[in-house]
Amino acid sequence: MISNQVYWNLIVVFTLLGTNEIVAFDKGHLEIFKKDKICEECGLTKAKLSKMELQGSNLRGSNLFRANFYKSDLTGANLSETNLGRSNMKRTNLQGVNLKGADLTRADLREAVLFEANLTGALLEDTKLIGTALKGAVWTNGQICKEGSLGKCIQ
């Protein structure tokens, strides 16, 4: 049988761990970004940015690990050198976005639009690209994706 002291200590530990999971991003950075659409090198891990109009925004060098951009419009945004690992970008408009050097490891980009996006040097390990429109995108190796590039880059 667990003593009351051990029981309460476990509750406190799990409560603190749970709180850390919920508030994983810098609230000040999030407010700056929502106001100005500019937040270079910001800490926005697990930020909820779904269904937002974020055209032309600048998040260069930011940590967006596990951020949720589901159905957002990021047309023309600067996401170069960002950590987008495990982020949800399903059905997101990423047309003309700069993703040069971005880490998209295990990100969900299913059914996203990446027409003319720059993916030069981006990491795409285990990235979900089913139904992703890539026509005109600059692929990780610098080659242009041809007409018909859906879910994979045809060079």
XYZ file of C-alpha atoms in Angstrom:
155
model
C 0.000 0.000 0.000
C 1.308 3.442 -0.907
C 1.601 5.926 1.948
C -0.344 9.195 1.752
C 2.872 11.233 1.401
C 4.090 9.186 -1.585
C 0.613 9.317 -3.129
C 0.458 13.129 -2.890
C 4.021 13.498 -4.186
C 3.085 11.436 -7.253
C 0.015 13.598 -7.854
C 2.118 16.779 -7.685
C 4.748 15.364 -10.079
C 2.175 14.222 -12.656
C 0.290 17.512 -12.379
C 3.463 19.488 -13.065
C 4.367 17.245 -15.999
C 0.877 17.651 -17.426
C 1.050 21.436 -17.076
C 4.389 21.477 -18.873
C 2.822 19.626 -21.808
C -0.027 22.139 -22.099
C 2.055 25.319 -21.855
C 5.037 24.361 -23.990
C 5.348 27.606 -25.960
C 6.263 31.129 -24.925
C 2.970 33.031 -24.569
C 4.731 36.345 -25.190
C 6.126 35.063 -28.482
C 2.685 33.804 -29.498
C 1.050 37.171 -28.805
C 3.775 39.017 -30.742
C 3.335 36.665 -33.681
C -0.467 36.898 -33.712
C -0.251 40.711 -33.647
C 2.606 41.373 -36.087
C 2.954 38.078 -38.022
C 6.693 38.402 -37.333
C 8.533 36.384 -34.713
C 12.033 35.290 -35.710
C 13.716 32.632 -33.567
C 10.637 32.283 -31.366
C 9.681 29.397 -29.117
C 6.273 28.247 -30.352
C 6.412 24.523 -29.614
C 2.892 23.029 -29.719
C 1.329 26.403 -30.614
C -2.247 26.192 -31.876
C -2.316 28.145 -35.141
C -4.947 26.217 -37.098
C -7.347 27.871 -39.558
C -5.473 31.194 -39.410
C -4.657 33.770 -42.111
C -0.863 33.990 -41.833
C 0.098 35.084 -45.353
C 3.536 36.678 -45.592
C 4.410 35.962 -41.970
C 8.016 35.596 -40.817
C 8.931 32.798 -38.411
C 12.523 32.316 -39.578
C 14.563 30.163 -37.197
C 11.648 29.509 -34.837
C 10.937 26.317 -32.926
C 7.522 25.141 -34.136
C 7.879 21.524 -33.051
C 4.408 19.901 -32.913
C 2.716 23.205 -33.810
C -0.750 22.921 -35.347
C -1.229 24.824 -38.630
C -4.160 22.687 -39.859
C -5.968 24.480 -42.725
C -4.028 27.734 -42.202
C -2.931 30.002 -45.046
C 0.810 30.662 -44.926
C 1.165 31.826 -48.542
C 4.535 33.529 -49.036
C 5.646 33.014 -45.425
C 9.281 32.710 -44.329
C 9.723 29.430 -42.449
C 13.403 29.002 -43.287
C 15.605 27.247 -40.716
C 12.554 26.409 -38.557
C 11.940 23.250 -36.569
C 8.583 21.969 -37.831
C 9.158 18.402 -36.685
C 5.908 16.531 -36.002
C 3.883 19.638 -36.852
C 0.367 19.362 -38.276
C 0.285 21.153 -41.614
C -2.443 19.032 -43.135
C -4.471 20.926 -45.772
C -2.336 24.042 -45.193
C -1.684 26.539 -47.991
C 2.105 26.814 -48.226
C 2.257 28.309 -51.711
C 5.513 30.193 -52.277
C 6.687 29.527 -48.712
C 10.406 29.600 -47.897
C 11.190 26.316 -46.106
C 14.903 26.404 -46.922
C 16.799 24.393 -44.304
C 13.638 23.648 -42.290
C 13.297 20.439 -40.280
C 10.024 18.768 -41.300
C 10.847 15.379 -39.785
C 7.619 13.417 -39.192
C 5.489 16.470 -40.063
C 2.021 15.904 -41.530
C 1.757 17.727 -44.863
C -1.024 15.591 -46.322
C -3.120 17.474 -48.883
C -1.088 20.663 -48.355
C -0.355 23.028 -51.250
C 3.354 23.727 -51.754
C 3.277 25.224 -55.258
C 6.554 27.092 -55.844
C 7.690 26.578 -52.224
C 11.446 26.458 -51.546
C 12.433 23.202 -49.807
C 16.168 23.448 -50.532
C 18.071 21.615 -47.801
C 14.905 20.805 -45.838
C 14.778 17.583 -43.806
C 11.812 15.427 -44.846
C 12.452 12.196 -42.951
C 9.162 10.297 -42.431
C 7.204 13.383 -43.541
C 3.649 12.594 -44.666
C 3.200 13.914 -48.208
C 0.121 11.982 -49.403
C -1.861 14.254 -51.718
C 0.572 17.152 -51.278
C 0.687 19.439 -54.347
C 4.330 20.146 -55.220
C 4.196 21.597 -58.749
C 6.922 24.211 -59.203
C 8.397 23.631 -55.741
C 12.170 23.681 -55.362
C 12.919 20.241 -53.895
C 15.494 19.517 -51.178
C 18.188 18.922 -53.811
C 17.487 22.219 -55.615
C 15.575 20.619 -58.517
C 12.152 21.934 -59.598
C 9.148 19.619 -59.155
C 7.361 19.171 -62.478
C 3.671 19.186 -63.393
C 1.961 16.145 -61.845
C 4.018 16.231 -58.629
C 1.414 15.053 -56.150
C 2.661 13.372 -52.995
C 6.171 13.196 -54.459
C 8.441 15.456 -56.469
C 8.738 14.497 -60.121
C 12.003 15.998 -61.373
